[in-house]
Amino acid sequence: MFVELNNLLNTTPDRAEQGKLTLLCDAKTDGSFLVHHFLSFYLKANCKVCFVALIQSFSHYSIVGQKLGVSLTMARERGQLVFLEGLKSAVDVVFQAQKEPHPLQFLREANAGNLKPLFEFVREALKPIDSGEARWTYPVLLVDDLSVLLSLGMGAVAVLDFIHYCRATVCWELKGNMVVLVHDSGDAEDEENDILLNGLSHQSHLILRAEGLATGFCRDVHGQLRILWRRPSQPTVHRDQSFTYQYKIQDKSVSFFAKGMSPAVL
Amino acid sequence: MAAAATCGSVAASTGSAVATASKNNVTSFQRRGRRASGTNDSGPRLVSITGTRPSVRNGQLLVSTGLPALDQLLGGGLAVGTVLLIEEDKYNIYSPLLFKYFLAEGIVNGHTLLVASAKEDPANILQELPAPLLDDKCKKEFDEDVYNHKTPESNIKMKIAWRYQLLPKMEQIGPVSSSRFGHYYDASKRMPQELIEASNWHGFFLPEKISSTLKVEPCSLTPGYTKLLQFIQNIIYEEGFDGSNPQKKQRNILRIGIQNLGSPLWGDDICCAENGGNSHSLTKFLYVLRGLLRTSLSACIITMPTHLIQNKAIIARVTTLSDIVVGLESFIGSERETNPLYKDYHGLIHIRQIPRLNNLICDESDVKDLAFKLKRKLFTIEWVQDNYLRQERNIYPPGFSYLLKQKDSAWGEGSLQHSTFLMSFLAKATAFASRLVRHSEPLKQNGSGRIRQAAGPRLWHDGRRQEAPGLLGIPP
């Protein structure tokens, strides 16, 4: 959890909004630091987190999480974190026939199917336990990242359907939050990715867009973060607010500053 | 995962440097064998594998790519469990070299090799590996090379290109003994036969395997990719690289080399058609390969003819699914062959992506304009501007005052455009050296609205005033 980012977003783990879909987007740079931020943020907020990690292994998130002050192994043991390690599961699915439906079942199919098994997995993971006392505040679904599903043969519409089902369950029914990461391919003309990105941009309440600098690589400023609040429930009153900051990623934190105000330049 | 946590905490309590090495071994590779053995036998876990070293930044286990210069640019080497993707140059002349250096490094370190190709028999590829250069034989020759390119002017303060003085120089490392990390190879000699025979290697030659009756699980990949994945998974499991085989206790690295992945010889049509039927085959293959690598002690090099892929979106997806991406661009047949800036070089090398593993940041090198040359026997990578800087003393003889570089130039520091402009401008200017005057304040605006250079020399040529070449001079 980056304290500066919390200040920019005007939230703390104690009083975060519920029922929101946050879209993380990166263009020409790596936006994974935002995923680490939200993972540690929601674990500190005592939420039940279901993390669908398709692109990196568990130990990667665990080690970065330790730097940010959360222990993923402990969270998993307590039952606070349900972790789907996409890479390991893919190897299991592809090389061994599975008896019961596996969340990544679509890897075995020749035609683009749908993500229903994955949705069942998420619903099962975030189902509230009727054991009397509520241990966790609200459920959160984290997906890193959705563009990989396109590379694995799913169509953009199938992925949008999956997100729609998850929103209905997690955001509306269970009053939880969702955070998804999508890559913006920019000028690579990836039509499926553009459909996915546009569709999600219209549905989300908060968009965080990490962009590389237009002038190229810089040692002191790693990129630019655009924060866009969208309030679809109040169409007329508030216009969409948008802020832009530049950032530099350090070993355990990220520092944000206004454009052109990098400490290296001043 | 509980076992890993307890192992980590026990290791921390011993409080020695050795403990950090063992804790970091859990990073990208989980051994299920550890769960069975409750007590931590510190012996085999802490024995380091030859040819590897922990990264300075995050303790990640690294192997050498076979080119010490490339290792330096990648932040120390290739991390175990990751993929190095080489985007082939147009005529596929230099990428096989990098492929062979990687495999040769594996043989010198005693690693197991897995060579997959659809074009050449892996046995032939291994016969053509370059011979390693060891201390005694080549130190003399290497010193000779360094002497020929000795740059005495690098110690003297530069007059015009003073910004370049601040940038770090590329180090010239000499050949190292075989126990150290990273070796040099002689591209003109072959690897001795006894070294090849002593090594443990597995070959996958597609035309042979495609006809055999290997049991293939249903999947939507092309048959070639499916067979290759099965083969890799078999080797990893049987030789114990992922720790799941109770009979085998493996403490070695598996180096996987896949040549020309994505070319039509593998049965994939992404290089032929824009929207072929198998457009997801390659990306699925890379995803499953990543899953196999992350859970085993292996490192993989893949060369891919990305310049042939019709659909640019696939290249972007392939880049996301690979860890390190290095692009080679050779000068053969291009207009850059005659550019004086690229004299002596054979091509450019682009480090397109470096992964952030177990970390928020990565070791990105500051130097972006890199060129390579295959000079006699060694493959070296240098910063392009080094060539320019060597010629600096020749261009600016003392005794003249020169035009100051404008502070607010339109280009970023160290960009190629900037240096080419300076070179071309000043090369022409030496003919008129006696007329150059140093301007320090901007010239007056004459009100016509035309943008003039703030401090530009006016060259009188045939009675007509002529602007000096430069970006800010807009032609009338």
PDB file of C-alpha atoms in Angstrom, chain A residues 29-253:
ATOM      1  CA  THR A  29       5.087   0.813 -19.145  1.00  0.00           C
ATOM      2  CA  ASP A  30       4.528  -1.737 -16.427  1.00  0.00           C
ATOM      3  CA  GLY A  31       1.526  -1.025 -14.246  1.00  0.00           C
ATOM      4  CA  SER A  32       1.990  -3.954 -11.905  1.00  0.00           C
ATOM      5  CA  PHE A  33       2.928  -1.677  -9.004  1.00  0.00           C
ATOM      6  CA  LEU A  34      -0.750  -0.671  -8.886  1.00  0.00           C
ATOM      7  CA  VAL A  35      -1.752  -4.308  -8.467  1.00  0.00           C
ATOM      8  CA  HIS A  36       0.644  -4.695  -5.556  1.00  0.00           C
ATOM      9  CA  HIS A  37      -0.787  -1.529  -4.036  1.00  0.00           C
ATOM     10  CA  PHE A  38      -4.370  -2.706  -4.156  1.00  0.00           C
ATOM     11  CA  LEU A  39      -3.524  -6.186  -2.959  1.00  0.00           C
ATOM     12  CA  SER A  40      -1.826  -4.899   0.161  1.00  0.00           C
ATOM     13  CA  PHE A  41      -4.494  -2.194   0.602  1.00  0.00           C
ATOM     14  CA  TYR A  42      -7.371  -4.639   0.720  1.00  0.00           C
ATOM     15  CA  LEU A  43      -5.511  -7.144   2.857  1.00  0.00           C
ATOM     16  CA  LYS A  44      -4.859  -4.397   5.369  1.00  0.00           C
ATOM     17  CA  ALA A  45      -8.516  -3.394   5.188  1.00  0.00           C
ATOM     18  CA  ASN A  46      -9.372  -6.878   6.457  1.00  0.00           C
ATOM     19  CA  CYS A  47     -11.276  -7.862   3.327  1.00  0.00           C
ATOM     20  CA  LYS A  48     -11.661 -11.308   1.893  1.00  0.00           C
ATOM     21  CA  VAL A  49      -9.588 -11.204  -1.283  1.00  0.00           C
ATOM     22  CA  CYS A  50      -9.793 -13.530  -4.261  1.00  0.00           C
ATOM     23  CA  PHE A  51      -6.744 -12.968  -6.429  1.00  0.00           C
ATOM     24  CA  VAL A  52      -6.694 -14.426  -9.924  1.00  0.00           C
ATOM     25  CA  ALA A  53      -2.989 -14.093 -10.740  1.00  0.00           C
ATOM     26  CA  LEU A  54      -2.485 -15.144 -14.320  1.00  0.00           C
ATOM     27  CA  ILE A  55       0.852 -13.654 -15.162  1.00  0.00           C
ATOM     28  CA  GLN A  56       3.240 -14.184 -12.239  1.00  0.00           C
ATOM     29  CA  SER A  57       3.830 -16.782  -9.588  1.00  0.00           C
ATOM     30  CA  PHE A  58       2.720 -16.649  -5.970  1.00  0.00           C
ATOM     31  CA  SER A  59       6.205 -16.073  -4.630  1.00  0.00           C
ATOM     32  CA  HIS A  60       6.586 -12.921  -6.733  1.00  0.00           C
ATOM     33  CA  TYR A  61       3.548 -11.272  -5.118  1.00  0.00           C
ATOM     34  CA  SER A  62       4.502 -12.651  -1.752  1.00  0.00           C
ATOM     35  CA  ILE A  63       7.960 -11.110  -1.771  1.00  0.00           C
ATOM     36  CA  VAL A  64       6.726  -7.735  -2.937  1.00  0.00           C
ATOM     37  CA  GLY A  65       3.906  -7.947  -0.410  1.00  0.00           C
ATOM     38  CA  GLN A  66       6.451  -8.387   2.359  1.00  0.00           C
ATOM     39  CA  LYS A  67       8.100  -5.168   1.297  1.00  0.00           C
ATOM     40  CA  LEU A  68       4.736  -3.452   1.499  1.00  0.00           C
ATOM     41  CA  GLY A  69       3.933  -4.902   4.876  1.00  0.00           C
ATOM     42  CA  VAL A  70       1.536  -7.794   4.229  1.00  0.00           C
ATOM     43  CA  SER A  71       2.247 -11.491   4.377  1.00  0.00           C
ATOM     44  CA  LEU A  72       0.447 -13.373   1.649  1.00  0.00           C
ATOM     45  CA  THR A  73       1.313 -16.765   3.094  1.00  0.00           C
ATOM     46  CA  MET A  74      -0.253 -15.869   6.425  1.00  0.00           C
ATOM     47  CA  ALA A  75      -3.297 -14.398   4.705  1.00  0.00           C
ATOM     48  CA  ARG A  76      -3.724 -17.573   2.719  1.00  0.00           C
ATOM     49  CA  GLU A  77      -3.490 -19.722   5.818  1.00  0.00           C
ATOM     50  CA  ARG A  78      -6.055 -17.671   7.680  1.00  0.00           C
ATOM     51  CA  GLY A  79      -8.425 -17.958   4.759  1.00  0.00           C
ATOM     52  CA  GLN A  80      -8.385 -14.264   4.015  1.00  0.00           C
ATOM     53  CA  LEU A  81      -6.734 -14.744   0.620  1.00  0.00           C
ATOM     54  CA  VAL A  82      -7.818 -17.170  -2.056  1.00  0.00           C
ATOM     55  CA  PHE A  83      -5.056 -17.298  -4.631  1.00  0.00           C
ATOM     56  CA  LEU A  84      -5.456 -18.799  -8.084  1.00  0.00           C
ATOM     57  CA  GLU A  85      -1.973 -19.213  -9.527  1.00  0.00           C
ATOM     58  CA  GLY A  86      -2.648 -19.213 -13.244  1.00  0.00           C
ATOM     59  CA  LEU A  87       0.756 -20.471 -14.349  1.00  0.00           C
ATOM     60  CA  LYS A  88       0.787 -23.517 -12.122  1.00  0.00           C
ATOM     61  CA  SER A  89      -2.841 -24.359 -12.830  1.00  0.00           C
ATOM     62  CA  ALA A  90      -2.275 -24.076 -16.561  1.00  0.00           C
ATOM     63  CA  VAL A  91       0.468 -26.677 -16.393  1.00  0.00           C
ATOM     64  CA  ASP A  92      -1.832 -28.990 -14.414  1.00  0.00           C
ATOM     65  CA  VAL A  93      -4.716 -28.521 -16.804  1.00  0.00           C
ATOM     66  CA  VAL A  94      -2.734 -28.998 -19.995  1.00  0.00           C
ATOM     67  CA  PHE A  95      -0.766 -32.066 -18.986  1.00  0.00           C
ATOM     68  CA  GLN A  96      -3.231 -33.992 -16.868  1.00  0.00           C
ATOM     69  CA  ALA A  97      -6.870 -34.688 -17.512  1.00  0.00           C
ATOM     70  CA  GLN A  98      -8.932 -33.155 -14.751  1.00  0.00           C
ATOM     71  CA  LYS A  99     -11.965 -34.871 -13.259  1.00  0.00           C
ATOM     72  CA  GLU A 100     -13.894 -31.932 -11.964  1.00  0.00           C
ATOM     73  CA  PRO A 101     -14.146 -28.690 -13.947  1.00  0.00           C
ATOM     74  CA  HIS A 102     -11.048 -26.580 -13.464  1.00  0.00           C
ATOM     75  CA  PRO A 103     -11.143 -22.771 -13.560  1.00  0.00           C
ATOM     76  CA  LEU A 104      -8.780 -22.742 -16.525  1.00  0.00           C
ATOM     77  CA  GLN A 105     -10.651 -25.449 -18.381  1.00  0.00           C
ATOM     78  CA  PHE A 106     -10.703 -23.380 -21.563  1.00  0.00           C
ATOM     79  CA  LEU A 107      -7.027 -24.150 -22.164  1.00  0.00           C
ATOM     80  CA  ARG A 108      -7.928 -27.661 -23.208  1.00  0.00           C
ATOM     81  CA  GLU A 109     -10.595 -26.618 -25.657  1.00  0.00           C
ATOM     82  CA  ALA A 110      -9.906 -25.918 -29.277  1.00  0.00           C
ATOM     83  CA  ASN A 111     -12.628 -23.337 -29.772  1.00  0.00           C
ATOM     84  CA  ALA A 112     -12.996 -20.197 -27.735  1.00  0.00           C
ATOM     85  CA  GLY A 113     -15.355 -21.211 -24.997  1.00  0.00           C
ATOM     86  CA  ASN A 114     -16.508 -19.167 -22.091  1.00  0.00           C
ATOM     87  CA  LEU A 115     -15.125 -18.366 -18.681  1.00  0.00           C
ATOM     88  CA  LYS A 116     -17.949 -19.947 -16.702  1.00  0.00           C
ATOM     89  CA  PRO A 117     -15.690 -22.316 -14.692  1.00  0.00           C
ATOM     90  CA  LEU A 118     -13.547 -19.351 -13.711  1.00  0.00           C
ATOM     91  CA  PHE A 119     -16.606 -17.423 -12.575  1.00  0.00           C
ATOM     92  CA  GLU A 120     -17.794 -20.416 -10.537  1.00  0.00           C
ATOM     93  CA  PHE A 121     -14.413 -20.498  -8.859  1.00  0.00           C
ATOM     94  CA  VAL A 122     -14.613 -16.810  -7.968  1.00  0.00           C
ATOM     95  CA  ARG A 123     -18.153 -17.110  -6.664  1.00  0.00           C
ATOM     96  CA  GLU A 124     -17.234 -20.094  -4.559  1.00  0.00           C
ATOM     97  CA  ALA A 125     -14.206 -18.304  -3.152  1.00  0.00           C
ATOM     98  CA  LEU A 126     -16.036 -15.130  -2.153  1.00  0.00           C
ATOM     99  CA  LYS A 127     -19.212 -16.777  -0.910  1.00  0.00           C
ATOM    100  CA  PRO A 128     -20.022 -15.466   2.559  1.00  0.00           C
ATOM    101  CA  ILE A 129     -19.685 -18.145   5.192  1.00  0.00           C
ATOM    102  CA  ASP A 130     -22.763 -18.460   7.370  1.00  0.00           C
ATOM    103  CA  SER A 131     -20.827 -19.153  10.509  1.00  0.00           C
ATOM    104  CA  GLY A 132     -22.339 -16.378  12.567  1.00  0.00           C
ATOM    105  CA  GLU A 133     -19.687 -13.761  13.153  1.00  0.00           C
ATOM    106  CA  ALA A 134     -18.350 -11.876  10.147  1.00  0.00           C
ATOM    107  CA  ARG A 135     -14.596 -12.102  10.061  1.00  0.00           C
ATOM    108  CA  TRP A 136     -13.991 -10.085   6.956  1.00  0.00           C
ATOM    109  CA  THR A 137     -15.434  -6.739   6.025  1.00  0.00           C
ATOM    110  CA  TYR A 138     -16.327  -7.222   2.362  1.00  0.00           C
ATOM    111  CA  PRO A 139     -15.114  -9.370  -0.548  1.00  0.00           C
ATOM    112  CA  VAL A 140     -12.697  -8.142  -3.172  1.00  0.00           C
ATOM    113  CA  LEU A 141     -11.809  -9.661  -6.548  1.00  0.00           C
ATOM    114  CA  LEU A 142      -8.422  -8.840  -8.039  1.00  0.00           C
ATOM    115  CA  VAL A 143      -7.451  -9.946 -11.539  1.00  0.00           C
ATOM    116  CA  ASP A 144      -3.923  -9.627 -12.961  1.00  0.00           C
ATOM    117  CA  ASP A 145      -4.254  -9.383 -15.856  1.00  0.00           C
ATOM    118  CA  LEU A 146      -7.190  -9.674 -18.242  1.00  0.00           C
ATOM    119  CA  SER A 147      -5.211  -9.211 -21.446  1.00  0.00           C
ATOM    120  CA  VAL A 148      -3.607 -12.598 -20.876  1.00  0.00           C
ATOM    121  CA  LEU A 149      -7.020 -14.228 -21.294  1.00  0.00           C
ATOM    122  CA  LEU A 150      -7.156 -12.769 -24.785  1.00  0.00           C
ATOM    123  CA  SER A 151      -3.752 -14.259 -25.555  1.00  0.00           C
ATOM    124  CA  LEU A 152      -5.028 -17.640 -24.397  1.00  0.00           C
ATOM    125  CA  GLY A 153      -7.761 -17.741 -26.981  1.00  0.00           C
ATOM    126  CA  MET A 154     -10.762 -16.149 -25.275  1.00  0.00           C
ATOM    127  CA  GLY A 155     -12.691 -13.572 -27.199  1.00  0.00           C
ATOM    128  CA  ALA A 156     -13.129 -10.048 -25.862  1.00  0.00           C
ATOM    129  CA  VAL A 157     -16.870 -10.630 -25.505  1.00  0.00           C
ATOM    130  CA  ALA A 158     -16.324 -13.730 -23.367  1.00  0.00           C
ATOM    131  CA  VAL A 159     -14.042 -11.780 -21.052  1.00  0.00           C
ATOM    132  CA  LEU A 160     -16.546  -8.909 -20.836  1.00  0.00           C
ATOM    133  CA  ASP A 161     -19.260 -11.431 -19.973  1.00  0.00           C
ATOM    134  CA  PHE A 162     -17.085 -12.817 -17.204  1.00  0.00           C
ATOM    135  CA  ILE A 163     -16.514  -9.350 -15.781  1.00  0.00           C
ATOM    136  CA  HIS A 164     -20.237  -8.641 -16.010  1.00  0.00           C
ATOM    137  CA  TYR A 165     -21.114 -11.768 -14.046  1.00  0.00           C
ATOM    138  CA  CYS A 166     -18.439 -10.993 -11.487  1.00  0.00           C
ATOM    139  CA  ARG A 167     -19.689  -7.444 -11.096  1.00  0.00           C
ATOM    140  CA  ALA A 168     -23.213  -8.623 -10.565  1.00  0.00           C
ATOM    141  CA  THR A 169     -22.091 -11.030  -7.880  1.00  0.00           C
ATOM    142  CA  VAL A 170     -19.220  -9.249  -6.186  1.00  0.00           C
ATOM    143  CA  CYS A 171     -20.106  -5.570  -6.523  1.00  0.00           C
ATOM    144  CA  TRP A 172     -23.875  -5.618  -6.438  1.00  0.00           C
ATOM    145  CA  GLU A 173     -24.868  -8.727  -4.509  1.00  0.00           C
ATOM    146  CA  LEU A 174     -22.021  -8.987  -2.025  1.00  0.00           C
ATOM    147  CA  LYS A 175     -21.258  -5.238  -1.903  1.00  0.00           C
ATOM    148  CA  GLY A 176     -17.582  -5.857  -2.564  1.00  0.00           C
ATOM    149  CA  ASN A 177     -14.987  -4.301  -4.862  1.00  0.00           C
ATOM    150  CA  MET A 178     -13.269  -5.381  -8.014  1.00  0.00           C
ATOM    151  CA  VAL A 179      -9.873  -4.380  -9.388  1.00  0.00           C
ATOM    152  CA  VAL A 180      -8.764  -5.539 -12.828  1.00  0.00           C
ATOM    153  CA  LEU A 181      -5.663  -4.800 -14.891  1.00  0.00           C
ATOM    154  CA  VAL A 182      -5.740  -4.498 -18.659  1.00  0.00           C
ATOM    155  CA  HIS A 183      -2.831  -3.607 -20.928  1.00  0.00           C
ATOM    156  CA  ASP A 184      -3.308  -0.885 -23.476  1.00  0.00           C
ATOM    157  CA  SER A 185      -1.545  -1.948 -26.607  1.00  0.00           C
ATOM    158  CA  GLY A 186      -1.434   1.565 -28.016  1.00  0.00           C
ATOM    159  CA  ASP A 187      -0.500   1.495 -31.673  1.00  0.00           C
ATOM    160  CA  ALA A 188      -0.178  -2.258 -31.904  1.00  0.00           C
ATOM    161  CA  GLU A 189      -3.725  -2.399 -33.301  1.00  0.00           C
ATOM    162  CA  ASP A 190      -4.945  -5.105 -31.031  1.00  0.00           C
ATOM    163  CA  GLU A 191      -8.674  -4.858 -31.745  1.00  0.00           C
ATOM    164  CA  GLU A 192      -9.786  -7.395 -29.188  1.00  0.00           C
ATOM    165  CA  ASN A 193      -7.832  -5.618 -26.501  1.00  0.00           C
ATOM    166  CA  ASP A 194      -9.310  -2.265 -27.502  1.00  0.00           C
ATOM    167  CA  ILE A 195     -12.829  -3.680 -27.287  1.00  0.00           C
ATOM    168  CA  LEU A 196     -12.086  -5.034 -23.847  1.00  0.00           C
ATOM    169  CA  LEU A 197     -10.498  -1.819 -22.659  1.00  0.00           C
ATOM    170  CA  ASN A 198     -13.280   0.419 -23.945  1.00  0.00           C
ATOM    171  CA  GLY A 199     -15.961  -1.820 -22.547  1.00  0.00           C
ATOM    172  CA  LEU A 200     -14.363  -1.854 -19.124  1.00  0.00           C
ATOM    173  CA  SER A 201     -13.681   1.881 -19.132  1.00  0.00           C
ATOM    174  CA  HIS A 202     -17.388   2.535 -19.470  1.00  0.00           C
ATOM    175  CA  GLN A 203     -18.284   0.233 -16.604  1.00  0.00           C
ATOM    176  CA  SER A 204     -15.687   1.235 -14.053  1.00  0.00           C
ATOM    177  CA  HIS A 205     -15.955   3.792 -11.292  1.00  0.00           C
ATOM    178  CA  LEU A 206     -12.275   4.606 -11.087  1.00  0.00           C
ATOM    179  CA  ILE A 207      -9.643   4.329 -13.796  1.00  0.00           C
ATOM    180  CA  LEU A 208      -5.938   4.449 -12.989  1.00  0.00           C
ATOM    181  CA  ARG A 209      -3.851   4.720 -16.101  1.00  0.00           C
ATOM    182  CA  ALA A 210      -0.084   4.339 -15.883  1.00  0.00           C
ATOM    183  CA  GLU A 211       1.643   5.648 -18.977  1.00  0.00           C
ATOM    184  CA  GLY A 212       5.248   5.840 -19.988  1.00  0.00           C
ATOM    185  CA  LEU A 213       6.594   9.302 -20.694  1.00  0.00           C
ATOM    186  CA  ALA A 214       6.026  10.503 -24.235  1.00  0.00           C
ATOM    187  CA  THR A 215       9.679  11.496 -24.549  1.00  0.00           C
ATOM    188  CA  GLY A 216      10.991   8.089 -23.601  1.00  0.00           C
ATOM    189  CA  PHE A 217      13.015   6.642 -20.787  1.00  0.00           C
ATOM    190  CA  CYS A 218      13.944   8.751 -17.807  1.00  0.00           C
ATOM    191  CA  ARG A 219      15.779   7.617 -14.732  1.00  0.00           C
ATOM    192  CA  ASP A 220      14.037   9.935 -12.311  1.00  0.00           C
ATOM    193  CA  VAL A 221      10.494   9.872 -13.585  1.00  0.00           C
ATOM    194  CA  HIS A 222       9.272   6.409 -14.394  1.00  0.00           C
ATOM    195  CA  GLY A 223       5.941   7.381 -15.794  1.00  0.00           C
ATOM    196  CA  GLN A 224       2.724   9.260 -15.495  1.00  0.00           C
ATOM    197  CA  LEU A 225      -0.416   8.231 -13.645  1.00  0.00           C
ATOM    198  CA  ARG A 226      -3.821   9.458 -14.727  1.00  0.00           C
ATOM    199  CA  ILE A 227      -6.626   9.125 -12.232  1.00  0.00           C
ATOM    200  CA  LEU A 228     -10.130   9.343 -13.608  1.00  0.00           C
ATOM    201  CA  TRP A 229     -13.201   9.190 -11.398  1.00  0.00           C
ATOM    202  CA  ARG A 230     -16.433   8.237 -13.088  1.00  0.00           C
ATOM    203  CA  ARG A 231     -19.702   8.359 -11.271  1.00  0.00           C
ATOM    204  CA  PRO A 232     -22.266   6.688 -13.509  1.00  0.00           C
ATOM    205  CA  SER A 233     -24.921   6.901 -10.794  1.00  0.00           C
ATOM    206  CA  GLN A 234     -24.948  10.718 -10.830  1.00  0.00           C
ATOM    207  CA  PRO A 235     -24.894  11.595 -14.491  1.00  0.00           C
ATOM    208  CA  THR A 236     -25.554  15.307 -14.359  1.00  0.00           C
ATOM    209  CA  VAL A 237     -24.160  16.783 -11.187  1.00  0.00           C
ATOM    210  CA  HIS A 238     -20.472  15.967 -11.200  1.00  0.00           C
ATOM    211  CA  ARG A 239     -18.325  15.914 -14.257  1.00  0.00           C
ATOM    212  CA  ASP A 240     -15.714  13.216 -14.427  1.00  0.00           C
ATOM    213  CA  GLN A 241     -12.678  14.370 -12.533  1.00  0.00           C
ATOM    214  CA  SER A 242      -9.267  13.641 -13.867  1.00  0.00           C
ATOM    215  CA  PHE A 243      -5.850  14.236 -12.351  1.00  0.00           C
ATOM    216  CA  THR A 244      -2.423  13.534 -13.715  1.00  0.00           C
ATOM    217  CA  TYR A 245       0.681  12.886 -11.637  1.00  0.00           C
ATOM    218  CA  GLN A 246       4.142  11.674 -12.418  1.00  0.00           C
ATOM    219  CA  TYR A 247       5.737   8.996 -10.331  1.00  0.00           C
ATOM    220  CA  LYS A 248       8.980   7.358  -9.464  1.00  0.00           C
ATOM    221  CA  ILE A 249       9.052   3.818  -8.158  1.00  0.00           C
ATOM    222  CA  GLN A 250      11.470   3.087  -5.358  1.00  0.00           C
ATOM    223  CA  ASP A 251      12.335  -0.077  -3.578  1.00  0.00           C
ATOM    224  CA  LYS A 252       9.406  -0.116  -1.161  1.00  0.00           C
ATOM    225  CA  SER A 253       7.250   2.799  -2.162  1.00  0.00           C
TER     226      SER A 253
END
